[in-house]
mmCIF file of C-alpha atoms in Angstrom:
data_model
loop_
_atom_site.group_PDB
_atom_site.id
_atom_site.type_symbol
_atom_site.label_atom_id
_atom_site.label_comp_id
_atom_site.label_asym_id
_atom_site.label_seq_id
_atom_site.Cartn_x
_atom_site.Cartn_y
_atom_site.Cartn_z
ATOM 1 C CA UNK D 1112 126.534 126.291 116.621
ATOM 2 C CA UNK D 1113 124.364 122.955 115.972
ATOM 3 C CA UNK D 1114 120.930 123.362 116.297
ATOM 4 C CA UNK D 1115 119.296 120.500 118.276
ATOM 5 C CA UNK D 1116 116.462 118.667 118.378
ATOM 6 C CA UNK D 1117 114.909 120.209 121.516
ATOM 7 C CA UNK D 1118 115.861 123.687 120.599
ATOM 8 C CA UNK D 1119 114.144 123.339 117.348
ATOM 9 C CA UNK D 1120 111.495 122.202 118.742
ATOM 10 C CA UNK D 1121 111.591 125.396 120.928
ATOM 11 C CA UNK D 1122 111.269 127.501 117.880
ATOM 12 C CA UNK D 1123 108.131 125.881 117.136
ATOM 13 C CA UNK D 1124 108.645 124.740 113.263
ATOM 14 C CA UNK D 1125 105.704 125.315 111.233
ATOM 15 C CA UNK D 1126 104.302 121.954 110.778
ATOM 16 C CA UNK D 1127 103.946 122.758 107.029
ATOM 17 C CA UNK D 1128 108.025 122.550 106.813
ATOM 18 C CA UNK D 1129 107.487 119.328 108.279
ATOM 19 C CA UNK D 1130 104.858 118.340 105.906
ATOM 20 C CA UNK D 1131 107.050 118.620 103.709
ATOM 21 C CA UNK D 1132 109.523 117.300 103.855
ATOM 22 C CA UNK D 1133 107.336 114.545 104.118
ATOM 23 C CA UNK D 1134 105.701 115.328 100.850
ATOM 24 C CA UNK D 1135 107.230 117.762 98.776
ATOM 25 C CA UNK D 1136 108.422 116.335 95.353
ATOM 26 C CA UNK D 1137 112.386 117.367 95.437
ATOM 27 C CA UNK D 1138 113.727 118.811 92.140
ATOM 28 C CA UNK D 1139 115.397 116.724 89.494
ATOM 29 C CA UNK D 1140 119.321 116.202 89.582
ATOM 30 C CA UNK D 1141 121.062 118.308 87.680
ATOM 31 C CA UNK D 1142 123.929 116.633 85.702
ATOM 32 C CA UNK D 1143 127.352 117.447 86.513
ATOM 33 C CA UNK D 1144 130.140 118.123 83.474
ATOM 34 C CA UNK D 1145 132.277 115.353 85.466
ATOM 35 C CA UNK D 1146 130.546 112.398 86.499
ATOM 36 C CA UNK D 1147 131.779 112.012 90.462
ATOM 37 C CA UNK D 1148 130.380 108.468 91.369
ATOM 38 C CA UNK D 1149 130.184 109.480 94.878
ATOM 39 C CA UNK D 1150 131.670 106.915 97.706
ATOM 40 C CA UNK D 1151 131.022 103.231 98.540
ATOM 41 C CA UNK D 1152 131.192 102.262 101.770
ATOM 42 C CA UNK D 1153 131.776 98.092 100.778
ATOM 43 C CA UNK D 1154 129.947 95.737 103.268
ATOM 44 C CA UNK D 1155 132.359 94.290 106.126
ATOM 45 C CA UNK D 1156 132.244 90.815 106.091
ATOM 46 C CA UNK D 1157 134.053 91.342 109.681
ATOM 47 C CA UNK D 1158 132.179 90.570 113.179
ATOM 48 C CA UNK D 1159 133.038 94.567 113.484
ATOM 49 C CA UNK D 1160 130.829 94.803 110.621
ATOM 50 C CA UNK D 1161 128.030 96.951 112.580
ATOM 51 C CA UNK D 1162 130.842 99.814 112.379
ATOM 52 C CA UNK D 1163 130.259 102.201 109.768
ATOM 53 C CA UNK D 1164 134.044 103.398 107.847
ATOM 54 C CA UNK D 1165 133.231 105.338 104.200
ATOM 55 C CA UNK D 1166 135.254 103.857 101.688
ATOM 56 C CA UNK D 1167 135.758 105.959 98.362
ATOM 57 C CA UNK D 1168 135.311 102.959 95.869
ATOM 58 C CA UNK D 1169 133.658 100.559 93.412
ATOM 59 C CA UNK D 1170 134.513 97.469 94.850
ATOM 60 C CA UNK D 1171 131.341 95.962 94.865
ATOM 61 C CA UNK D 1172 130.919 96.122 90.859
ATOM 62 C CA UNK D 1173 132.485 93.558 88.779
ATOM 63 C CA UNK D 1174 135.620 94.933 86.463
ATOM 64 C CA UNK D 1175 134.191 94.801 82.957
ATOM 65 C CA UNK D 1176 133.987 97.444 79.911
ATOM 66 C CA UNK D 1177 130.042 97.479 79.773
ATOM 67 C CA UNK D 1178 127.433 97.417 81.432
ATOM 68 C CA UNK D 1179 124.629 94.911 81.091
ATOM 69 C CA UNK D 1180 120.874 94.357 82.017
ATOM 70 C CA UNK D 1181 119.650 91.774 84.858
ATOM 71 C CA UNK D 1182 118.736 88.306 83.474
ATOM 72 C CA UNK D 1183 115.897 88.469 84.480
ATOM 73 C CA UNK D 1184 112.423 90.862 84.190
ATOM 74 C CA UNK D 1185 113.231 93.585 87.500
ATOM 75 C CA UNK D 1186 110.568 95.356 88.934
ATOM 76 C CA UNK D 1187 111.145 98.886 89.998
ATOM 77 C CA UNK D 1188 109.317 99.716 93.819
ATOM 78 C CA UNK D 1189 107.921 103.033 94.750
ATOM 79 C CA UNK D 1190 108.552 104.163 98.278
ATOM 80 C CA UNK D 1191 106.234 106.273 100.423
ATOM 81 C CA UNK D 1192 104.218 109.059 99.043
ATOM 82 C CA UNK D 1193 104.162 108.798 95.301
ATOM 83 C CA UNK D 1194 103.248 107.357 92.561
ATOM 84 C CA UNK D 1195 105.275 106.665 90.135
ATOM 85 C CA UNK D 1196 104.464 109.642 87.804
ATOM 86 C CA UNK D 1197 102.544 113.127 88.537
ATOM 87 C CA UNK D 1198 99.197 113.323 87.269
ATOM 88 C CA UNK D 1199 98.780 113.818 83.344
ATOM 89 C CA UNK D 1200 95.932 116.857 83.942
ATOM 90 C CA UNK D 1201 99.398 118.828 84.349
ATOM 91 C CA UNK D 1202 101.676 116.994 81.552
ATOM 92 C CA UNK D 1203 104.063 120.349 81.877
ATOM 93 C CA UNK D 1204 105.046 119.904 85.565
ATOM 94 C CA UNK D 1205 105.362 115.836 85.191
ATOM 95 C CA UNK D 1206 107.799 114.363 87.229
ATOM 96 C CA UNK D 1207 108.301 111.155 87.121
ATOM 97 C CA UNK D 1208 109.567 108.952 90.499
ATOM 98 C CA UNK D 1209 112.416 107.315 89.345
ATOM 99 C CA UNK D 1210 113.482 110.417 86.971
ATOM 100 C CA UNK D 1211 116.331 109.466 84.333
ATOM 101 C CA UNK D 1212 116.500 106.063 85.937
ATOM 102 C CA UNK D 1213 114.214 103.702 83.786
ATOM 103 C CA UNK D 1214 115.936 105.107 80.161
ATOM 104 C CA UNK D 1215 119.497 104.665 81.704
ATOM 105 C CA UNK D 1216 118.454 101.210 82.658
ATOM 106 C CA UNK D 1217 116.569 99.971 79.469
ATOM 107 C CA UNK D 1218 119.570 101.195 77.551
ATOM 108 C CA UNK D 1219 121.695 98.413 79.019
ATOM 109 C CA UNK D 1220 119.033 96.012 78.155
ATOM 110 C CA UNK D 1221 116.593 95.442 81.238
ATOM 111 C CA UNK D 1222 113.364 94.107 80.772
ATOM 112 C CA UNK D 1223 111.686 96.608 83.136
ATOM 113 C CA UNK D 1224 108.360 96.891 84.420
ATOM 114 C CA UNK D 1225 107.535 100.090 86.502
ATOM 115 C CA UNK D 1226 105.144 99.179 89.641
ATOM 116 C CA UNK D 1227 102.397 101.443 90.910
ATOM 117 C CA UNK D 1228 101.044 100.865 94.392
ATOM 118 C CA UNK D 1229 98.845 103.310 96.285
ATOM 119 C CA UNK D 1230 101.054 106.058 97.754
ATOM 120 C CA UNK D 1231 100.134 106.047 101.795
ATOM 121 C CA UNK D 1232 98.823 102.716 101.773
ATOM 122 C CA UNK D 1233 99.365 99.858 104.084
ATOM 123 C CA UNK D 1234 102.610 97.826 103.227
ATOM 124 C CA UNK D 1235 99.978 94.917 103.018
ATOM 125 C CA UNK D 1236 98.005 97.109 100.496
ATOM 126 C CA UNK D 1237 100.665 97.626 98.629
ATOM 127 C CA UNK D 1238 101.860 94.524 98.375
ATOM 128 C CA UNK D 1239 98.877 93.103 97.346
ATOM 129 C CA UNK D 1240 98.380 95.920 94.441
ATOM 130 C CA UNK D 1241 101.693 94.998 93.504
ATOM 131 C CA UNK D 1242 101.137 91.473 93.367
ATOM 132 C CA UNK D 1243 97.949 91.700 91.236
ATOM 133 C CA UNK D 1244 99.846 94.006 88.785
ATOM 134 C CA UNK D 1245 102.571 91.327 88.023
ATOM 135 C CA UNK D 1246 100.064 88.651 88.363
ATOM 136 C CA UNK D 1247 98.116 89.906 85.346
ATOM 137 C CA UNK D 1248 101.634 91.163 83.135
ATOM 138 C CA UNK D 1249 103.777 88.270 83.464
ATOM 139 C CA UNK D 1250 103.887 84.740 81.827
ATOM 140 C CA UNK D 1251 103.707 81.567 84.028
ATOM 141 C CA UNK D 1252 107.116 80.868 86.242
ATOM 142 C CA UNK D 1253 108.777 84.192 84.803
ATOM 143 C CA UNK D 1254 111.777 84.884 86.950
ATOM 144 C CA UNK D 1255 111.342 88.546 88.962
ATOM 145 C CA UNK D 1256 113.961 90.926 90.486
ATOM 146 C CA UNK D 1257 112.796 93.301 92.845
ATOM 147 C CA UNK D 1258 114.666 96.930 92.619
ATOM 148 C CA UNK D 1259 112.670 99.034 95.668
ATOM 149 C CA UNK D 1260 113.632 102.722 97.010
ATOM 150 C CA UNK D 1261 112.263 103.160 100.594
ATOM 151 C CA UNK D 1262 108.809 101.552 101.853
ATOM 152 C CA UNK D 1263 108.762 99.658 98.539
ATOM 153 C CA UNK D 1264 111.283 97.081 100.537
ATOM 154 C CA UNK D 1265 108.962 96.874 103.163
ATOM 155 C CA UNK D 1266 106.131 95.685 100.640
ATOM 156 C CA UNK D 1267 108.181 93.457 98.549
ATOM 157 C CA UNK D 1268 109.130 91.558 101.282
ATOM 158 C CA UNK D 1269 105.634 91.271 102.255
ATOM 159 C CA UNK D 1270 104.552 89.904 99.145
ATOM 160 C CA UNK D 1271 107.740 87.189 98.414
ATOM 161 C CA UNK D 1272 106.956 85.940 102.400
ATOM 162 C CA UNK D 1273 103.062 86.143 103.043
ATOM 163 C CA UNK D 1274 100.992 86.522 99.395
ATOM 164 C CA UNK D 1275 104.087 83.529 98.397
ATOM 165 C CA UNK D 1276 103.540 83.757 94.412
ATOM 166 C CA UNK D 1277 102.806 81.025 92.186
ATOM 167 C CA UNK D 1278 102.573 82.677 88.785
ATOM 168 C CA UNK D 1279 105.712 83.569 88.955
ATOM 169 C CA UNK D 1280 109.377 83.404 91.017
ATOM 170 C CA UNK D 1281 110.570 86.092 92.757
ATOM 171 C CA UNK D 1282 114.026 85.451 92.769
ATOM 172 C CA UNK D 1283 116.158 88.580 94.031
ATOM 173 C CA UNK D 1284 115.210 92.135 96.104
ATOM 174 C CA UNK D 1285 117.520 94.451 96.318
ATOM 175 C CA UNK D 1286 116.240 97.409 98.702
ATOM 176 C CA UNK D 1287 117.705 100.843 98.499
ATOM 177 C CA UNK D 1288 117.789 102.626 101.603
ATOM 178 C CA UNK D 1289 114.646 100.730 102.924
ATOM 179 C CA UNK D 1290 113.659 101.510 106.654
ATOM 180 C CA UNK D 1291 114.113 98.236 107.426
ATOM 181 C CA UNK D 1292 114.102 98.856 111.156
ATOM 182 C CA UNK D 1293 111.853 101.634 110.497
ATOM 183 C CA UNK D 1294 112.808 105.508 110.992
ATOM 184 C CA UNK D 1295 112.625 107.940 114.093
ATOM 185 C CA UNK D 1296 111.358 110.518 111.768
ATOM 186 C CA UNK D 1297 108.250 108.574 112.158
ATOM 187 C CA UNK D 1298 108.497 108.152 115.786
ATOM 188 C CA UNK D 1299 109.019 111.663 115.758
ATOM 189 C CA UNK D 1300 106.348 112.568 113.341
ATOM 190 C CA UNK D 1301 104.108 109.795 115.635
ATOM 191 C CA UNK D 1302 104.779 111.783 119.077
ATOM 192 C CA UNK D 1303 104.488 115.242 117.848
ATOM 193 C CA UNK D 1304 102.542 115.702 114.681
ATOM 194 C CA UNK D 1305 99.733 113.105 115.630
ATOM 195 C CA UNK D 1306 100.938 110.873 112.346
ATOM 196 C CA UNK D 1307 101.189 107.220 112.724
ATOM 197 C CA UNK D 1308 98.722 106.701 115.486
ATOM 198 C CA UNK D 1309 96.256 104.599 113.340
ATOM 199 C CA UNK D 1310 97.210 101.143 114.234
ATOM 200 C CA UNK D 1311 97.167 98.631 111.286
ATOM 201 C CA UNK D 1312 95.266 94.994 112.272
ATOM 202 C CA UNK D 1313 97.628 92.702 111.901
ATOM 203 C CA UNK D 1314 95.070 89.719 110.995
ATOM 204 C CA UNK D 1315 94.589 91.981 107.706
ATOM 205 C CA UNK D 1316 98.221 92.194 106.986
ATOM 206 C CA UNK D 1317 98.836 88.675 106.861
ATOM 207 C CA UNK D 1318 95.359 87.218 106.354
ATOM 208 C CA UNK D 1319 96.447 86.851 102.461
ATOM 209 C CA UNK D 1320 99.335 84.645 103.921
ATOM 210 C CA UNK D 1321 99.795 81.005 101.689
ATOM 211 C CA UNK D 1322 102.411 80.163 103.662
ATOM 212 C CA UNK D 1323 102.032 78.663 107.080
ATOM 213 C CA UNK D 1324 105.095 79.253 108.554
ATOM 214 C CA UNK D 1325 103.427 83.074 109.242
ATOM 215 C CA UNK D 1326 99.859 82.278 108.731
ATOM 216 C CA UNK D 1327 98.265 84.516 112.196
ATOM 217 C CA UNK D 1328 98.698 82.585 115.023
ATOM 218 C CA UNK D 1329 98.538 83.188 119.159
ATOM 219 C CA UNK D 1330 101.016 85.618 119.006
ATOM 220 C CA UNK D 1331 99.167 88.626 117.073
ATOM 221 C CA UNK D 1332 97.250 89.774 119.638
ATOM 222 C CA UNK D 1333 100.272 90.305 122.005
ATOM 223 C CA UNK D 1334 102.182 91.577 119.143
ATOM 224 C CA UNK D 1335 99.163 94.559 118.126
ATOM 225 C CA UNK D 1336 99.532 95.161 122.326
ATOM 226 C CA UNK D 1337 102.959 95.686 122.156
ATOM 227 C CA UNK D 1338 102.420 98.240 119.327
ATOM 228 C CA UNK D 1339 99.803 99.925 121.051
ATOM 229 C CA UNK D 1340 102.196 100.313 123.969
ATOM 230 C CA UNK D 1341 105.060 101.502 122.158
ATOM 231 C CA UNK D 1342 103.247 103.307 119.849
ATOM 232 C CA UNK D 1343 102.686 106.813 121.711
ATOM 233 C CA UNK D 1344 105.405 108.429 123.796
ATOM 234 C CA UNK D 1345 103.928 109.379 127.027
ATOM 235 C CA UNK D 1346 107.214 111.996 127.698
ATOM 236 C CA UNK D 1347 105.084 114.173 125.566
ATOM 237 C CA UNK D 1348 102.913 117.181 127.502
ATOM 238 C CA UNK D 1349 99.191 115.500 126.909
ATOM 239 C CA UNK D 1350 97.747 118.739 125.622
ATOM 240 C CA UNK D 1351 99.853 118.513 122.555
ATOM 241 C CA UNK D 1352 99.310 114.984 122.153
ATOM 242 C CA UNK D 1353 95.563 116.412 121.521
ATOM 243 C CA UNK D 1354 96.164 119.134 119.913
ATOM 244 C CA UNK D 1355 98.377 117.832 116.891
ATOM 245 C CA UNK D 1356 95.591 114.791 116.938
ATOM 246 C CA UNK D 1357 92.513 116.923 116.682
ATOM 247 C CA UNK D 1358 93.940 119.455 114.239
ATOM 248 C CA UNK D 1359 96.115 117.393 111.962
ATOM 249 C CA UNK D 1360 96.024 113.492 112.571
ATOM 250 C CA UNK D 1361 92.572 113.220 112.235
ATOM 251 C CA UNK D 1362 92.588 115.001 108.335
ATOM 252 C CA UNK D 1363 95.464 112.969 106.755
ATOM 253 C CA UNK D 1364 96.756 109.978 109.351
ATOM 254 C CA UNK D 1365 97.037 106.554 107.648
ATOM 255 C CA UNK D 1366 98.363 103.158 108.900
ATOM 256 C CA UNK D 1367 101.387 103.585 105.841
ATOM 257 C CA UNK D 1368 102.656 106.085 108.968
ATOM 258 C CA UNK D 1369 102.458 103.649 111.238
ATOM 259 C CA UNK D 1370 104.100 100.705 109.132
ATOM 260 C CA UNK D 1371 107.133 102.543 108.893
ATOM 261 C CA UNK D 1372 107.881 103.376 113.118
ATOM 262 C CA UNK D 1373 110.691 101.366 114.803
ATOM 263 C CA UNK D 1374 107.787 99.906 117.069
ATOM 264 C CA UNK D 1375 106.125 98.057 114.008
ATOM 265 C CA UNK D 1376 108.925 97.166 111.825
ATOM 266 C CA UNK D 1377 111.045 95.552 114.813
ATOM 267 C CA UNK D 1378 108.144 94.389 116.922
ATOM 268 C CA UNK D 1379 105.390 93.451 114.318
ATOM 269 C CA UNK D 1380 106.275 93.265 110.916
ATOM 270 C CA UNK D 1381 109.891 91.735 110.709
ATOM 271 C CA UNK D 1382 109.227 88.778 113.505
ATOM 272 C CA UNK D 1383 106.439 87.989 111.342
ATOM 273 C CA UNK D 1384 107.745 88.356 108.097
ATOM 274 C CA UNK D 1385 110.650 85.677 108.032
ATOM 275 C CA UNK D 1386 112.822 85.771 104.471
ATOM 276 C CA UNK D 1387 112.238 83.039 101.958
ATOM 277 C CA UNK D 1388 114.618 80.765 101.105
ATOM 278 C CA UNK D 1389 114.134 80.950 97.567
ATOM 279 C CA UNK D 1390 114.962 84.432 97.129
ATOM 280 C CA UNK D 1391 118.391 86.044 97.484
ATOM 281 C CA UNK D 1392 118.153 89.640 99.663
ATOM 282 C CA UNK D 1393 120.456 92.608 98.704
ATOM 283 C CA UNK D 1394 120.693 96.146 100.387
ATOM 284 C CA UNK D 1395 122.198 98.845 99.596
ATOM 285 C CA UNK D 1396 122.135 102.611 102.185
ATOM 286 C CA UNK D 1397 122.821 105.823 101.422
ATOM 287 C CA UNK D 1398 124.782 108.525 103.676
ATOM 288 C CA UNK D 1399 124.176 112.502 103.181
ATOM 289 C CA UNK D 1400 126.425 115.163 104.332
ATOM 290 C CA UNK D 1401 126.556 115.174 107.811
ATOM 291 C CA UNK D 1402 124.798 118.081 108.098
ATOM 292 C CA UNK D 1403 121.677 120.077 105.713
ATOM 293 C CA UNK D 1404 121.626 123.811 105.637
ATOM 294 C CA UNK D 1405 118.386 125.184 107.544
ATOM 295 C CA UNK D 1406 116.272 125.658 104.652
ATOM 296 C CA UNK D 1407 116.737 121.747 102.788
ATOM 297 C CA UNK D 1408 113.320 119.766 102.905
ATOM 298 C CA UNK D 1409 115.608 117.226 104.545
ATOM 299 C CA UNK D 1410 117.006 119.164 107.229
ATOM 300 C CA UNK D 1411 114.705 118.590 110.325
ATOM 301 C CA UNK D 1412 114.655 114.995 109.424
ATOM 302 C CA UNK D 1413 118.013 114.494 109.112
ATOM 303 C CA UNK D 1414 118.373 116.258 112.746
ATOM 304 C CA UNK D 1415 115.681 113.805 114.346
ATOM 305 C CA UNK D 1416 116.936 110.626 112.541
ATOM 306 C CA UNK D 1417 121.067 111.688 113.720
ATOM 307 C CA UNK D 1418 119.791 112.239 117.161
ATOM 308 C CA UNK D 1419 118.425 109.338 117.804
ATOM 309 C CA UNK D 1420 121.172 106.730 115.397
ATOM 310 C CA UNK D 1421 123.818 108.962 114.421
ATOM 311 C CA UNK D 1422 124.784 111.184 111.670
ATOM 312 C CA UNK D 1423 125.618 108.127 109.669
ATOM 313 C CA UNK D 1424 121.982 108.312 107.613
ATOM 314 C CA UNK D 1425 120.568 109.767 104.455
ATOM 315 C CA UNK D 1426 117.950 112.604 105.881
ATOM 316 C CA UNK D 1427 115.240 109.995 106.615
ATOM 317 C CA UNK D 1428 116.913 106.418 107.291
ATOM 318 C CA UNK D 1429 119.765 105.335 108.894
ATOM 319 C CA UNK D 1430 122.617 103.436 107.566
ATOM 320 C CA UNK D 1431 122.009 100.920 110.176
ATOM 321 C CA UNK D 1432 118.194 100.640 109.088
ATOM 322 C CA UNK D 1433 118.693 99.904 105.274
ATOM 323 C CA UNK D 1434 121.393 96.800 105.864
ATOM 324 C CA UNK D 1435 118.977 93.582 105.264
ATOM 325 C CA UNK D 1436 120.355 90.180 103.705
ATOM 326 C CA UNK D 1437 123.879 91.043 101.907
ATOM 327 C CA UNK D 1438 124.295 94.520 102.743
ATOM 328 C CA UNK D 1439 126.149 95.519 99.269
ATOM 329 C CA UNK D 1440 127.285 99.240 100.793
ATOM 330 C CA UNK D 1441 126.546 102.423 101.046
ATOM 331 C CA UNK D 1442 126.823 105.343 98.324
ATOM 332 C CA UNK D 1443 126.930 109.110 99.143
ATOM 333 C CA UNK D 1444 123.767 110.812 98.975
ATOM 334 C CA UNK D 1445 120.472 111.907 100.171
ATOM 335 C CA UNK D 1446 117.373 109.903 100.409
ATOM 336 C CA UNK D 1447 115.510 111.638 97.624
ATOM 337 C CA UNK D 1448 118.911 111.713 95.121
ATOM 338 C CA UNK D 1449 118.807 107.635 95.273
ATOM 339 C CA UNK D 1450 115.897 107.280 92.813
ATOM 340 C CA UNK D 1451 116.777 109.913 90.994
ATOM 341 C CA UNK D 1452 115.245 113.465 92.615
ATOM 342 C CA UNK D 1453 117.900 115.204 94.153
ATOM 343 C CA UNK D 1454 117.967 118.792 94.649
ATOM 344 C CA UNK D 1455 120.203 120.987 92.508
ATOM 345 C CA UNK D 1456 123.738 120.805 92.591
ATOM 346 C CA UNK D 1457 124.374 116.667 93.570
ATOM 347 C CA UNK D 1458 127.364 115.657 92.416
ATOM 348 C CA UNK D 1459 126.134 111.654 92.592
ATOM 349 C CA UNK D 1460 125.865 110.091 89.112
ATOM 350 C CA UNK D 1461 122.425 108.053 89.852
ATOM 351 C CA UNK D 1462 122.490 107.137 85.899
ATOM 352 C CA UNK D 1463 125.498 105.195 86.336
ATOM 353 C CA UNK D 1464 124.568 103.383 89.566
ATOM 354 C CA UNK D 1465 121.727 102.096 88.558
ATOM 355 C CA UNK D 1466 123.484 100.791 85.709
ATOM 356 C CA UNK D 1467 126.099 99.300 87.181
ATOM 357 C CA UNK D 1468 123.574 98.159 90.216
ATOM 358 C CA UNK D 1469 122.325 96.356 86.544
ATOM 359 C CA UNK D 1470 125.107 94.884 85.659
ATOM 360 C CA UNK D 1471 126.139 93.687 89.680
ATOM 361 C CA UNK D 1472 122.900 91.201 89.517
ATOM 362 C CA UNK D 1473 123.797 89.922 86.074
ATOM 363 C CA UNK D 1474 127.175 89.164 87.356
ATOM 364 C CA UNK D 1475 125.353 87.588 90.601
ATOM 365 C CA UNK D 1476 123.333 85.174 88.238
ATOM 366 C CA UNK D 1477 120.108 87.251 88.708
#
């Protein structure tokens, strides 16, 4: 019998399973003898393009027999949570964010340079941390590609529309399963846990704008109210509304939280955060199993997020979420597996898609 949302929530889930599944660093893939791919669901150019139908191919990579690097210097984007390494006090347990994914990359010749941002930061913040990072590496006018996993969409986008760089040209992002729309995890994690409920100020997320088609205008202030609004779901009992507030919001809520709702991303941050015409957008999503067994990290999640947009997601963001610009397609896997920290026992070659993800934007001029 499938569990639902409300009867979980009946069974009162210890908040630490939550937490992490939030939080909790997942453990690195484990190679499989055969390489399996997994499935690509190709983009359909179609008007019934907003259905999803799993395709089991390649299509989207060009027929060649190698791979090769991007053109151009490609920046690899963090997503919520981490850094992009473990501390070095504990050089035992390391584990780095993107796993095997930088070597298999530089062996097919990418220039790479691997971005660090502050983990529950604003997607202003990070944006601007990310800016000043390439601002100091890179020569005058070089060429960037974005390559971002999760929030680290959210921020590049931030920084090609609003911080508009002038040391050097962004000229592609391609997001991987980037809440573009936001995820009901966080609604969820908003309405029950007490997370998300710090409101960011919108005149600080775009008061670094150069450009002045989104410099802060009239509009902000009814924007911020229609956050506020939205922002806490009055179906839920007031004395948990306190409680999860008083005992846990208060310790570790951040506006990063509330960055990544549905309110903010559809109401506040993409209305204000048109793309640029000077950079090309790719997306790709990611689909898990339709269902996790009761004890994955991923489980509850994946429950919330299929209950609210359908099972067609990858355990924290929905197909539908992650299409932005030319939506490439979608491969077959988890959220975590995408950049390269899957649990045991994924069949999904991450290696070799980011290699021939490599080789699509050389092909694509980029």
């Amino acid at each position: 019998m499938t569990t639902t949302l409300g009867e979980l929530l009946r069974l009162k889930v210890p908040t630490k399973f939550v937490l992490k599944s939030l939080f909790a660093v997942p453990y690195l893939s484990e190679s499989s003898k055969t390489p399996n791919f997994g499935r690509i669901q190709r983009a359909d150019v179609s008007a019934d393009s907003q259905k999803t139908q799993i395709k089991h191919n390649w299509d989207w990579l060009p027929v060649q027999h190698s791979h090769h690097g991007p053109r151009h210097v490609t920046v690899l984007c963090h997503g919520l949570g981490f850094f992009d390494k473990t501390p070095e006090a504990l050089p035992r347990f390391q584990l780095h964010y993107w796993g095997s994914i930088i070597e298999a990359m530089r062996k097919i010749g990418t220039e790479l340079i691997i971005a660090r941002v502050p983990s529950t930061g604003t997607i202003a913040e990070r944006a601007r941390a990310l800016h000043a990072q390439l601002d100091g590496l890179l020569e005058p006018g070089t060429k960037v590609n974005f390559l971002a996993h999760s929030m680290g969409g959210l921020d590049c986008r931030h920084l090609i529309t609003h911080i508009n760089p002038q040391s050097y040209r962004p000229v592609s992002l391609t997001t991987l399963s980037c809440p573009h729309r936001g995820s009901p995890f966080m609604d969820w994690c908003r309405d029950y846990l007490g997370l998300g409920r710090v409101i960011p100020k919108l005149s600080q997320a775009n008061a670094d704008s150069t450009n002045p088609a989104t410099a802060p205008n009239h509009k902000m202030e009814d924007e911020e109210f229609i956050l506020k609004e939205t922002a806490i779901n009055k179906a839920i009992p007031l004395s948990s509304a306190i409680l999860t507030r008083t005992m846990l919001a208060r310790t570790i809520d951040c506006p990063a939280y509330a960055n990544l709702t549905t309110a903010y991303c559809n109401k506040v941050f993409n209305p204000l955060t048109p793309d640029s015409d000077q950079v090309k957008y790719y997306s790709f999503a990611a689909s898990a199993p339709t269902s996790f067994p009761i004890w994955h990290p991923l489980y509850l999640p994946h429950l919330v997020v299929s209950e609210a947009e359908g099972n067609v997601n990858d355990g924290l963001v929905s197909v539908e979420s992650s299409k932005w610009g030319q939506f490439v397609g979608t491969v077959d896997c988890d959220h975590w597996t995408l950049r390269g920290r899957g649990l045991p026992g994924t069949k999904f070659d991450v290696d070799e898609f980011y290699r021939g993800l490599g080789t699509f934007l050389y092909k694509e001029g980029f």
